[in-house]
Short mmCIF file of C-alpha atoms in Angstrom, two decimals:
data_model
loop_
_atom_site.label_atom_id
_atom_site.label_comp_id
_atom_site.label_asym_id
_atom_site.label_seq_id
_atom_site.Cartn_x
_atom_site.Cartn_y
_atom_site.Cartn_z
CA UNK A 1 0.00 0.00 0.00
CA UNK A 2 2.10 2.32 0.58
CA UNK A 3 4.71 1.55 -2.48
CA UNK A 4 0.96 2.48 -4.31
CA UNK A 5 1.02 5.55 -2.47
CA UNK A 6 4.58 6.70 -2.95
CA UNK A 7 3.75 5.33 -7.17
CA UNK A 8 1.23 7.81 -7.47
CA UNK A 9 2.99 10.57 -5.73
CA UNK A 10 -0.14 10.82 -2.54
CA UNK A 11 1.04 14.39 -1.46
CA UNK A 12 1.20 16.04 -4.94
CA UNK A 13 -2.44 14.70 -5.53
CA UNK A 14 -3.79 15.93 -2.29
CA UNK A 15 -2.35 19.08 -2.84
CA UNK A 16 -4.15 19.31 -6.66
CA UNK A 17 -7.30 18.32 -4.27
CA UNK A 18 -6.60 20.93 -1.82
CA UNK A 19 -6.68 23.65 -4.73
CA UNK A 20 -9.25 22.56 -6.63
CA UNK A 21 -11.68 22.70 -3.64
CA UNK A 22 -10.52 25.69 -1.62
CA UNK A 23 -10.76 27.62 -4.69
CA UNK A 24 -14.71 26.17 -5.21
CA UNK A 25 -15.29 26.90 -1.10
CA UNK A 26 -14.40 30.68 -2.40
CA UNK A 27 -15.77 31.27 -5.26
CA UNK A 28 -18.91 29.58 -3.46
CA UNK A 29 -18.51 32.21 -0.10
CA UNK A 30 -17.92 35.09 -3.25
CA UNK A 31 -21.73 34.04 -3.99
CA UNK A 32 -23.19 33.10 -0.73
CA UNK A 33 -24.58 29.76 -2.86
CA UNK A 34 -23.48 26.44 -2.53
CA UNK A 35 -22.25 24.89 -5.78
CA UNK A 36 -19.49 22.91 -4.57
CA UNK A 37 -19.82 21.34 -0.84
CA UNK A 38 -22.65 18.93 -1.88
CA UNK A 39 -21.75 18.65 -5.67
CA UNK A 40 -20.66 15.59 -6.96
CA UNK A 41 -20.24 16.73 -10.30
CA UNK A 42 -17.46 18.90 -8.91
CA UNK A 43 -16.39 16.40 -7.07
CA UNK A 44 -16.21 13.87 -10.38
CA UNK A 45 -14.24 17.09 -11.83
CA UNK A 46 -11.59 17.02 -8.85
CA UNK A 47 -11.57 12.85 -9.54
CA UNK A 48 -10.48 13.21 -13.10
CA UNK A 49 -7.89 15.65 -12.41
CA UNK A 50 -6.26 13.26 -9.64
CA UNK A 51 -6.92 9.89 -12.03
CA UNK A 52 -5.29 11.48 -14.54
CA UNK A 53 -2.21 13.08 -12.51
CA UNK A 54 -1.72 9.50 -10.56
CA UNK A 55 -1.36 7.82 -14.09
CA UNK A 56 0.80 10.03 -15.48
CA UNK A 57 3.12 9.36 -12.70
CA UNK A 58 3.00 6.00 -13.45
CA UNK A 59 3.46 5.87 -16.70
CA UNK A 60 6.50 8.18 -16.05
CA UNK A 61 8.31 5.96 -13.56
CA UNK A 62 7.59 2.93 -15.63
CA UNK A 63 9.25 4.42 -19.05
CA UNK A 64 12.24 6.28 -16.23
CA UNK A 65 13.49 2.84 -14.49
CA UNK A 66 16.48 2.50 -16.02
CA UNK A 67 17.82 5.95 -15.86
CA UNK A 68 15.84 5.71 -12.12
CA UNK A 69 18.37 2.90 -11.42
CA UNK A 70 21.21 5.79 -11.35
CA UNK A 71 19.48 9.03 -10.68
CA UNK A 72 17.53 7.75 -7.49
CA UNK A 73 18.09 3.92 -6.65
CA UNK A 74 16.34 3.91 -3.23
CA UNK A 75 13.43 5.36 -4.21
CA UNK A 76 12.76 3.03 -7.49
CA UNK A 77 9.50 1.50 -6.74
CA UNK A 78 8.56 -0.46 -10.39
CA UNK A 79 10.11 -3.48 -10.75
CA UNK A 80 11.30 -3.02 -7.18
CA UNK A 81 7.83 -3.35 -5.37
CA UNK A 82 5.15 -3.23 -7.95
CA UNK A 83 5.83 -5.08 -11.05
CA UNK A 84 5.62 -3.29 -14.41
CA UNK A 85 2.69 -5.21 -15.50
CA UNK A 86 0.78 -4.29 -12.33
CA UNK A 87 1.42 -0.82 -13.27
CA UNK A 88 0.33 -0.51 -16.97
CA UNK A 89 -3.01 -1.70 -15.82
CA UNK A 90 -3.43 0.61 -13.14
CA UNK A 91 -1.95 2.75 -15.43
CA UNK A 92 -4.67 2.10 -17.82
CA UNK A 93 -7.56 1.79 -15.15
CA UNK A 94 -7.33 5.13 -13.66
CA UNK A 95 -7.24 6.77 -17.50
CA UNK A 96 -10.38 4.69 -18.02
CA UNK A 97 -11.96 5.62 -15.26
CA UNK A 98 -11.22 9.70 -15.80
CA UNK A 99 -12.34 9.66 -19.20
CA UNK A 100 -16.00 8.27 -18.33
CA UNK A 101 -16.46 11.04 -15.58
CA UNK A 102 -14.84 12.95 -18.17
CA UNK A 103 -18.02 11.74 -19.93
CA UNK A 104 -19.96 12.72 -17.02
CA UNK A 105 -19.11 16.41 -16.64
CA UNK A 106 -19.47 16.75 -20.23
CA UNK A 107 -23.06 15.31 -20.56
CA UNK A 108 -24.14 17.65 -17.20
CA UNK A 109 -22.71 20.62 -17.70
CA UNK A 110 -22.71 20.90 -21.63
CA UNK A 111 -19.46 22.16 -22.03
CA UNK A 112 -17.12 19.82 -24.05
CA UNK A 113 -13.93 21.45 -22.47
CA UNK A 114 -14.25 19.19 -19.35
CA UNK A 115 -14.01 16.16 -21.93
CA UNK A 116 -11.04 17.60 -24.28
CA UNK A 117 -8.89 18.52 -22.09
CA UNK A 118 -8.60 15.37 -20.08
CA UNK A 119 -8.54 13.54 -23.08
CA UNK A 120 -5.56 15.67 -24.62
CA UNK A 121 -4.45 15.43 -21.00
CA UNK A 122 -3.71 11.71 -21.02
CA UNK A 123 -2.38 11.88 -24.49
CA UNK A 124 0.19 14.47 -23.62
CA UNK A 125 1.45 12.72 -20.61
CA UNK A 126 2.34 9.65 -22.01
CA UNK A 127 3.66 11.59 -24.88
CA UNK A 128 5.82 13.45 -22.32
CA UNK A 129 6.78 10.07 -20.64
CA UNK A 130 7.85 8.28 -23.66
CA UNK A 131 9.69 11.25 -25.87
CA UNK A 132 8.52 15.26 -25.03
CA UNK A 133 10.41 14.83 -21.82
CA UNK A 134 13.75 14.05 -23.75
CA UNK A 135 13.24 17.43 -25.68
CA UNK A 136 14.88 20.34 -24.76
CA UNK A 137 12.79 22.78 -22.95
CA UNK A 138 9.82 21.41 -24.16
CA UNK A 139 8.91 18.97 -21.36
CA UNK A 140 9.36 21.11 -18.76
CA UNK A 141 7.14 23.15 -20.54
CA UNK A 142 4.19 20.72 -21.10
CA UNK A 143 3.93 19.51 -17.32
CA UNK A 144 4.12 23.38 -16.37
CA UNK A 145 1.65 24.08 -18.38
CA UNK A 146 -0.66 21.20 -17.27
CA UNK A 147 0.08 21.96 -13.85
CA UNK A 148 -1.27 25.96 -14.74
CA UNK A 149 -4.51 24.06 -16.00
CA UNK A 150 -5.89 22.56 -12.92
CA UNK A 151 -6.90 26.12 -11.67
CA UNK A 152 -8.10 27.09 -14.53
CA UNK A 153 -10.67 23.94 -14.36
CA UNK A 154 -12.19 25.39 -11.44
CA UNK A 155 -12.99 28.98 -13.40
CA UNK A 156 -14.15 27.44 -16.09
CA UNK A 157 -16.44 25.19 -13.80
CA UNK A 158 -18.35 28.39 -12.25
CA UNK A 159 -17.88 30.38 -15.13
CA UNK A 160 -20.49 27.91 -17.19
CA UNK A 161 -22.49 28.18 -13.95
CA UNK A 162 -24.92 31.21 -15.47
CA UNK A 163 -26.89 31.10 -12.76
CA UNK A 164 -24.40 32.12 -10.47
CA UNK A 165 -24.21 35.58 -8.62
CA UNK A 166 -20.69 36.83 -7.34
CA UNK A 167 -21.60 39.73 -4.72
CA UNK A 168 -18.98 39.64 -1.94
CA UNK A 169 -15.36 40.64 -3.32
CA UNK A 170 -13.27 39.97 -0.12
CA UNK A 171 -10.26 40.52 -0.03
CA UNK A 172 -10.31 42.67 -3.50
CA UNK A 173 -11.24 46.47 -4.03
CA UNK A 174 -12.80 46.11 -7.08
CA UNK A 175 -16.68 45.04 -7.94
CA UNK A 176 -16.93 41.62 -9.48
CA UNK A 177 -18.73 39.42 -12.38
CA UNK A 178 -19.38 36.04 -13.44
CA UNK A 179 -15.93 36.77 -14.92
CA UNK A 180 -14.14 37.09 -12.29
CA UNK A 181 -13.96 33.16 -11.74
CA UNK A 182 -12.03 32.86 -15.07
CA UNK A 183 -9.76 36.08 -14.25
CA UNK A 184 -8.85 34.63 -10.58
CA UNK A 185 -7.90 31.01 -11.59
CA UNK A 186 -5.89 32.47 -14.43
CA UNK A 187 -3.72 34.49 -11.76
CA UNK A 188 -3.37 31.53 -10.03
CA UNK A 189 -2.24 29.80 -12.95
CA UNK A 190 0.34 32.01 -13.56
CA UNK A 191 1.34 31.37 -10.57
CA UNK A 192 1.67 27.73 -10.08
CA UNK A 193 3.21 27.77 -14.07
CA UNK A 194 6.04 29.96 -12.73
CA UNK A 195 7.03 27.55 -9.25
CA UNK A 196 6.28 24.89 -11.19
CA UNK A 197 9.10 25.10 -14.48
CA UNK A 198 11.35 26.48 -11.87
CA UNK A 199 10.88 23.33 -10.09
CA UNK A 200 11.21 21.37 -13.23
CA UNK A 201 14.51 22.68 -14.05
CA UNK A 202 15.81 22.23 -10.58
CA UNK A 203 14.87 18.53 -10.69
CA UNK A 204 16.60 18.16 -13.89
CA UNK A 205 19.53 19.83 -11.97
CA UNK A 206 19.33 16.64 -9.89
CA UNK A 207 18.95 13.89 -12.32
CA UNK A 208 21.88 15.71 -14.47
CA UNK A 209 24.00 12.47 -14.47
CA UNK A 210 21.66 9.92 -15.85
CA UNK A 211 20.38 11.92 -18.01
CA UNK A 212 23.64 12.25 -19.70
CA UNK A 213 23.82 8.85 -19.42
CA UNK A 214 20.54 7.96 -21.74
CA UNK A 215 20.66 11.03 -23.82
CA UNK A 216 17.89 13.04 -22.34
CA UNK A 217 18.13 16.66 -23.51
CA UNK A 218 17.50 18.86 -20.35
CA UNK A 219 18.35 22.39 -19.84
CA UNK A 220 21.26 21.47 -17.74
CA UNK A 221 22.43 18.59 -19.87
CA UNK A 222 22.17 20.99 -22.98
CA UNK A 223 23.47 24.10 -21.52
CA UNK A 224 25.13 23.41 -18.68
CA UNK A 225 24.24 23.67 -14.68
CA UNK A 226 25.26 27.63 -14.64
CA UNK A 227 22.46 28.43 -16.99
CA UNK A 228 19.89 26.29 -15.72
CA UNK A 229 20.90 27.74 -12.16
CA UNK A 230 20.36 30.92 -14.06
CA UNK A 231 17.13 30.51 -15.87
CA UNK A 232 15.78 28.80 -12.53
CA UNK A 233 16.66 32.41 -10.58
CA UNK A 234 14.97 34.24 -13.37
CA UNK A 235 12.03 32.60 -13.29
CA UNK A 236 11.79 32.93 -9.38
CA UNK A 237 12.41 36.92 -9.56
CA UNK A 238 9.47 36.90 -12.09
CA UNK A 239 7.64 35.28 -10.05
CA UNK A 240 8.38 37.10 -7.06
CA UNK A 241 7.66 40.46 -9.52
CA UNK A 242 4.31 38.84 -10.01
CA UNK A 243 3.02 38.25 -6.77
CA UNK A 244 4.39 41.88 -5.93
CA UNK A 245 2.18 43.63 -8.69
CA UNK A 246 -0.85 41.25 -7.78
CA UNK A 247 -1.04 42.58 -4.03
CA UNK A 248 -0.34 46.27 -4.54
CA UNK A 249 -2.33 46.63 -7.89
CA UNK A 250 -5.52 45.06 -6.68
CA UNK A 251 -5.04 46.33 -3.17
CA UNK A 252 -4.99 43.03 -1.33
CA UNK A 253 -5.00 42.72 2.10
CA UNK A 254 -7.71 44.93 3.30
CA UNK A 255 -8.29 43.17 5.99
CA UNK A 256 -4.88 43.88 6.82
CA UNK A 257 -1.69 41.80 6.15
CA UNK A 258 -2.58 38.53 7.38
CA UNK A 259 -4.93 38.04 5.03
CA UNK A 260 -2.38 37.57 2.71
CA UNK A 261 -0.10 35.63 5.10
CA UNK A 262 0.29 32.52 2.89
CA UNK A 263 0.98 34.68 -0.55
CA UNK A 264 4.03 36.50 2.13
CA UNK A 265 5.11 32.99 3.48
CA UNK A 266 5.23 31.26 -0.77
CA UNK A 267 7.40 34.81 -1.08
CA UNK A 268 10.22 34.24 1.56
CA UNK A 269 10.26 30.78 0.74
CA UNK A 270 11.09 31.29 -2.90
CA UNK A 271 13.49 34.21 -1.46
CA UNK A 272 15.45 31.55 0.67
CA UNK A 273 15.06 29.33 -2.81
CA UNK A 274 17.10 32.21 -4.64
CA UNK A 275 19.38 32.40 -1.21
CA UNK A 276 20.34 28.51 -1.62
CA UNK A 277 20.50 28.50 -5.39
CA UNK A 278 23.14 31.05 -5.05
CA UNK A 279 25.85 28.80 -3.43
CA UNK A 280 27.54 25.53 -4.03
CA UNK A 281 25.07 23.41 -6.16
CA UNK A 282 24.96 19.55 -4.93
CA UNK A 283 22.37 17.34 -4.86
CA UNK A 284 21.03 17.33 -1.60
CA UNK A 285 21.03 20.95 -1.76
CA UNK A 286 18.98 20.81 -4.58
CA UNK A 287 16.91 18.45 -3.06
CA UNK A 288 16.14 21.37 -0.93
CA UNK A 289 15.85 23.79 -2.91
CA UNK A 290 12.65 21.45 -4.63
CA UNK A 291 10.93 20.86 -1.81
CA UNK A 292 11.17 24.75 -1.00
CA UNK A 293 9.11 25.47 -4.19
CA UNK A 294 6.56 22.49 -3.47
CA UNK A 295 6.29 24.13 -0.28
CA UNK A 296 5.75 27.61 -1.95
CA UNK A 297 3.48 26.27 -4.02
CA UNK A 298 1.32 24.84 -1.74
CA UNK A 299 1.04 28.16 0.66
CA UNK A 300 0.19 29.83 -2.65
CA UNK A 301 -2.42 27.72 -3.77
CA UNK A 302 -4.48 26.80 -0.59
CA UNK A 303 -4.48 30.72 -0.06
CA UNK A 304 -8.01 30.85 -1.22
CA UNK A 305 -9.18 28.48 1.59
CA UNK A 306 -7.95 31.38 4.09
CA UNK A 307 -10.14 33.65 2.24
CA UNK A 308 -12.97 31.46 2.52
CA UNK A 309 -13.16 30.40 5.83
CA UNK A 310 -12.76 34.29 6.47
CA UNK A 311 -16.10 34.67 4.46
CA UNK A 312 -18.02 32.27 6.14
CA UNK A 313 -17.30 33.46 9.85
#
């Protein structure tokens, strides 16, 4: 059981659970209406998203033993304590399963989007598995950009809601529309796009050797660790840039500056990111260094449950 768990990478899917729901719980405080707590269509929504995410890490670790074998032995789990058979068909059960709630959400909300994109969705990620993530640039790229689209699920989700009335715009000061559902989940997109190549490149950083090894084109590989060291920087200081323009622009924290506690917390910890990046690159300080931005992601994205729990009370 707990090989499964570690297979399917159980924190990273809790955390895409986490998201999706505390940003429903807001939007659904924003209109004093319950959409979400007793839905189960969101709920199917949140299920494909997590099907779909567990399989691709399968399918990744199943096509990655070999180089696995010399970037991280001890934590090899195919072919170690699941066999590789016993993987392609839970590989290929929890893709099933998505795409008939895919189905689902389709057929109850009308909107074929919540069918496409899984469907492109499990294409791309065994794509990425099998040959984008050999290709410079690019596979960082894809799973960034897949990672920036499980927000944007959850906007789309209320913005096909018509009936749906956003009144209360806590903690922004600025009225708000049926819009503003698409607008908020694309700022958070941003967001977890920007912690999440930076993250992608750091890993990289730490699989540098077997990659050389079997050929696999990564920034670091490619163009050495200085410039991925640089290019990870970059994208923190944009990101950092970002969060700086979101607060003072739209006036966050009226309720004064804890409000925004988490969004200050993702900030020092990407700040501390830069900090380590800065010295003597090894592996365990990279090591670090990733789990800092999973960290930083996480305070960023469950920020909207502080906001709604504020609502309610």
């Amino acid at each position: 059981m707990i090989s499964f768990l570690r297979l399917i990478r159980i924190s990273n899917l809790l955390i895409i659970a986490l998201t999706m729901y505390g940003l429903g719980f807001y939007f659904d405080n924003l209109a004093s209406q319950s959409y979400v707590l007793y839905s189960f269509d969101f709920f199917a929504l949140v299920l494909i998203v997590i099907f779909i995410a567990a399989a691709g890490n399968i399918i990744n670790d199943i096509n990655d033993i070999l180089i696995d074998q010399l970037n991280k032995p001890k934590k090899l789990i195919v072919d170690t304590f699941i066999s590789k058979r016993k993987a392609l068909i839970l590989y290929g059960s929890l893709n099933f399963i998505a795409i008939q709630l895919a189905m689902y959400v389709w057929f109850k909300t009308d909107e074929i989007v919540f069918l496409c994109v899984p469907l492109a969705t499990v294409i791309l990620l065994w794509l990425y598995a099998v040959y984008i993530k050999k290709w410079l640039v690019t596979g960082n790229l894809v799973v960034s950009i897949l990672t920036a689209i499980v927000p944007m699920l959850v906007g789309i989700y209320f913005f096909t809601l018509k009936d749906i009335v956003m009144t209360n715009p806590f903690p922004f000061s600025f009225p708000i529309n049926t819009s503003f559902s698409l607008f908020f989940s694309g700022g958070i997109s941003i967001f977890a796009f920007l912690l999440n190549f930076s993250r992608e490149i750091v890993k990289d950083m730490e699989d540098v050797e077997g990659d050389k090894v079997y050929h696999v084109r990564s920034i670091p590989v490619v163009w050495g660790m200085n410039v991925a060291k640089g290019l990870t920087v970059l994208l923190l200081i944009i990101f950092l840039a970002f969060v700086s323009f979101i607060v003072n622009y739209f006036q966050l924290g009226l309720g004064g500056n804890w409000v925004i506690s988490p969004l200050i917390l993702s900030a020092f910890a990407v700040i501390y990111t830069i900090f380590l990046l800065m010295k003597t690159v090894d592996k365990k300080n990279l090591h670090s260094v990733s789990n800092l931005l999973k960290l930083a992601m996480a305070l960023g994205l469950l920020t909207p449950w502080l906001w709604a729990i504020i609502i309610s009370f």
